[in-house]
CSV table of C-alpha atoms in Angstrom, one decimal:
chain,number,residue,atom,x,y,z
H,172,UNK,CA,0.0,0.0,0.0
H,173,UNK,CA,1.1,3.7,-0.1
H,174,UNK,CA,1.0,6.1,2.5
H,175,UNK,CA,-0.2,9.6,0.8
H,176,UNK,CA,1.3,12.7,3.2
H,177,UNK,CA,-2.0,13.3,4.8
H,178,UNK,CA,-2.0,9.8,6.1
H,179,UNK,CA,-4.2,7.8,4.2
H,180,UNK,CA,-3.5,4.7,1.9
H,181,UNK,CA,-4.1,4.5,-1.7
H,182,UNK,CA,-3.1,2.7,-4.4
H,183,UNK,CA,1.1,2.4,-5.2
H,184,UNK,CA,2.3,4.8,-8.3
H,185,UNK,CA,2.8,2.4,-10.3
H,186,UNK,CA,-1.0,0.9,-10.4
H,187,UNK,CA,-2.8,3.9,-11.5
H,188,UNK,CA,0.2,4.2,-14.3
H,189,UNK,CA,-0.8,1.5,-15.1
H,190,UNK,CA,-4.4,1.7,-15.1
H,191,UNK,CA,-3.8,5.2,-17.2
H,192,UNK,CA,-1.8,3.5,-19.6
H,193,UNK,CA,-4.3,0.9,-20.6
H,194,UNK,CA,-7.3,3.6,-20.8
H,195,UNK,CA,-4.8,5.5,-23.2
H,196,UNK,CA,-4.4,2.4,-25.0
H,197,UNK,CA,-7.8,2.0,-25.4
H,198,UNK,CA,-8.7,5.9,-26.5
H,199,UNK,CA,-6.0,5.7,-29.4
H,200,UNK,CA,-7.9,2.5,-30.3
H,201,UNK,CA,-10.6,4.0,-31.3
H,202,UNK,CA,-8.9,6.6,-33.7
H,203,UNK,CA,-9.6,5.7,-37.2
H,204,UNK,CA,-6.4,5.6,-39.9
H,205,UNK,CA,-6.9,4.1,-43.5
H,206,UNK,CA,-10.1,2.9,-43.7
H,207,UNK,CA,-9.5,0.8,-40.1
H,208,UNK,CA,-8.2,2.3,-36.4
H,209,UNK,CA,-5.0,3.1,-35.4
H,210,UNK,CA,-4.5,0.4,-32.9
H,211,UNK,CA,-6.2,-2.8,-32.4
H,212,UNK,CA,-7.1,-4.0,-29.6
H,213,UNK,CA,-9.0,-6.8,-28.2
H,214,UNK,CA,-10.8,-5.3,-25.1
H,215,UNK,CA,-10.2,-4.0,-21.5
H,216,UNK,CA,-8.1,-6.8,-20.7
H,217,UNK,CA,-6.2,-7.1,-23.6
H,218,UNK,CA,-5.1,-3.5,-23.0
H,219,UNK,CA,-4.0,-3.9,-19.3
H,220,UNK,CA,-1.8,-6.4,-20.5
H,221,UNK,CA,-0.5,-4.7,-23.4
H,222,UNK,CA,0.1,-1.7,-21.1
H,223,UNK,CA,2.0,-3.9,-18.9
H,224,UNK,CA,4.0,-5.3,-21.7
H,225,UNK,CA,4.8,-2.0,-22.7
H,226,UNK,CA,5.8,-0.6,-19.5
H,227,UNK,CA,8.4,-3.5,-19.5
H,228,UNK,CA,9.4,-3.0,-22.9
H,229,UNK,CA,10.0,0.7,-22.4
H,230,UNK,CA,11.7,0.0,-19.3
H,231,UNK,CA,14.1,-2.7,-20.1
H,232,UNK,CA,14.8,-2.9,-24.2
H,233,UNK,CA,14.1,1.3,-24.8
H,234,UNK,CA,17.3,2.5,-22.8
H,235,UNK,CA,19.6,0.4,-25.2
H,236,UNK,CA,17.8,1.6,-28.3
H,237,UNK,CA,18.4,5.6,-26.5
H,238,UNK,CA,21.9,4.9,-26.0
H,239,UNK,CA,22.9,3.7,-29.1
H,240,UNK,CA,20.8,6.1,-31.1
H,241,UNK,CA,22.4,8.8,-29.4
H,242,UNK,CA,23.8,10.5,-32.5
H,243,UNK,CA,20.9,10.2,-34.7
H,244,UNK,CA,18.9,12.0,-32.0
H,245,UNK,CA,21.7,14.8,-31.9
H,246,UNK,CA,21.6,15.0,-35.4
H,247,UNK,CA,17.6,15.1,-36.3
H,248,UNK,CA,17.2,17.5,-32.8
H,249,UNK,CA,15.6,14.7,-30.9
H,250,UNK,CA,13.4,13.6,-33.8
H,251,UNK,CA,14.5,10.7,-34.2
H,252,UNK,CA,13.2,9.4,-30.4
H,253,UNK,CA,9.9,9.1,-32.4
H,254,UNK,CA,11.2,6.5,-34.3
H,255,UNK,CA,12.2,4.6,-31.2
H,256,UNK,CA,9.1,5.3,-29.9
H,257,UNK,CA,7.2,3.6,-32.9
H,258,UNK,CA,9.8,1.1,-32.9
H,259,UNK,CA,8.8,0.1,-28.9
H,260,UNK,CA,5.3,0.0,-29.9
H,261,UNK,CA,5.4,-2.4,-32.9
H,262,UNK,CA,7.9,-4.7,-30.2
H,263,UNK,CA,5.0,-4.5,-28.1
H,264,UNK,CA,2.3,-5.3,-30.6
H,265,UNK,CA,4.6,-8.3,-32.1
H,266,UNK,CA,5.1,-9.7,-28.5
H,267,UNK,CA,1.0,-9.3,-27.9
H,268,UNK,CA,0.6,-11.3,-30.8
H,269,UNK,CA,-3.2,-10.6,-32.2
H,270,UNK,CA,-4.4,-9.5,-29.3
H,271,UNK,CA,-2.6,-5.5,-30.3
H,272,UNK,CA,-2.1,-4.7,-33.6
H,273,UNK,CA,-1.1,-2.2,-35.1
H,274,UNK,CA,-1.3,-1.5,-39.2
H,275,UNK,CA,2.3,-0.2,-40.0
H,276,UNK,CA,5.2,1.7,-39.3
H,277,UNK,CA,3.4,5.4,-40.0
H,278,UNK,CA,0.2,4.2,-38.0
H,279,UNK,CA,2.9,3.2,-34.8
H,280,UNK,CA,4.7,7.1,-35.3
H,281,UNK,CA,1.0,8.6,-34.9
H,282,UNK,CA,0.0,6.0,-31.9
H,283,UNK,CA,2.9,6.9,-30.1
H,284,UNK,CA,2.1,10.7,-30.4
H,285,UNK,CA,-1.2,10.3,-29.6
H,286,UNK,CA,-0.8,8.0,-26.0
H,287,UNK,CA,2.0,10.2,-25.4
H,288,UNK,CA,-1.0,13.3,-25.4
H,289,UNK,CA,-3.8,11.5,-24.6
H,290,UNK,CA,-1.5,9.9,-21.1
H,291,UNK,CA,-0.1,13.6,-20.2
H,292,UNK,CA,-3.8,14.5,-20.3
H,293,UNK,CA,-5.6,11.5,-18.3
H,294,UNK,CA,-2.1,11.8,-15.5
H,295,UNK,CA,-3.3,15.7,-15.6
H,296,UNK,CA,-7.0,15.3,-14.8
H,297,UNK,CA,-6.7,11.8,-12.7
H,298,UNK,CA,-3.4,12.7,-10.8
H,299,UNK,CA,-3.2,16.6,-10.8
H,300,UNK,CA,-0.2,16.0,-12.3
H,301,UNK,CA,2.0,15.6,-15.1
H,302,UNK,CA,4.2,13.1,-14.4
């Protein structure tokens, strides 16, 4: 449990990232691109665990692709963390199998703009925060 500084317990940090994660999954799902949506997904529970997968992804696999990318991103301004953002989402749809799909390359540059957006703004209006 965690302690909040007026004394009472609520739910860890990491839980309602979580939790925010999937419903930010699930919004972007219903964005259409092409004739279809931007991201398929195959319910609530589909998306919790696809959050999760991508949490782990983005913790363990994205600070290798940072740090070897680390001139491309000088060079393009920080452009190119896009790509490696895209790139983290398709690793996360191919390990999801066809439970998350997602249509291409382009569709996984928009996706990862829009969860980026669409998370800022649920953390703003759930948390009070931006973290």
């Amino acid at each position: 449990m965690a302690y909040h500084s007026n004394g009472q317990v609520g739910m860890p940090e990491w839980v309602i990232k979580w939790l925010i994660n999937a419903l930010a999954l699930l919004i972007v799902s219903y964005v259409p691109y092409r004739g279809g949506t931007l991201l398929e997904i195959d319910g609530a529970g589909a998306a919790l665990i696809a959050a999760m997968v991508l949490g782990i992804v983005n913790t363990f696999i994205r600070p290798i692709f940072m740090m070897f990318s680390l001139p491309l991103r000088i060079l393009s301004l920080g452009l190119f963390t896009l790509v490696i953002n895209a790139l983290m989402l398709c690793m996360g749809s191919w390990l999801m199998g066809n439970a998350f799909n997602i249509p291409g390359f382009w569709a996984a540059i928009l996706a990862s703009l829009l969860l980026s957006l669409v998370s800022s703004a649920l953390n703003h209006l759930i948390r009070g925060d931006s973290r």
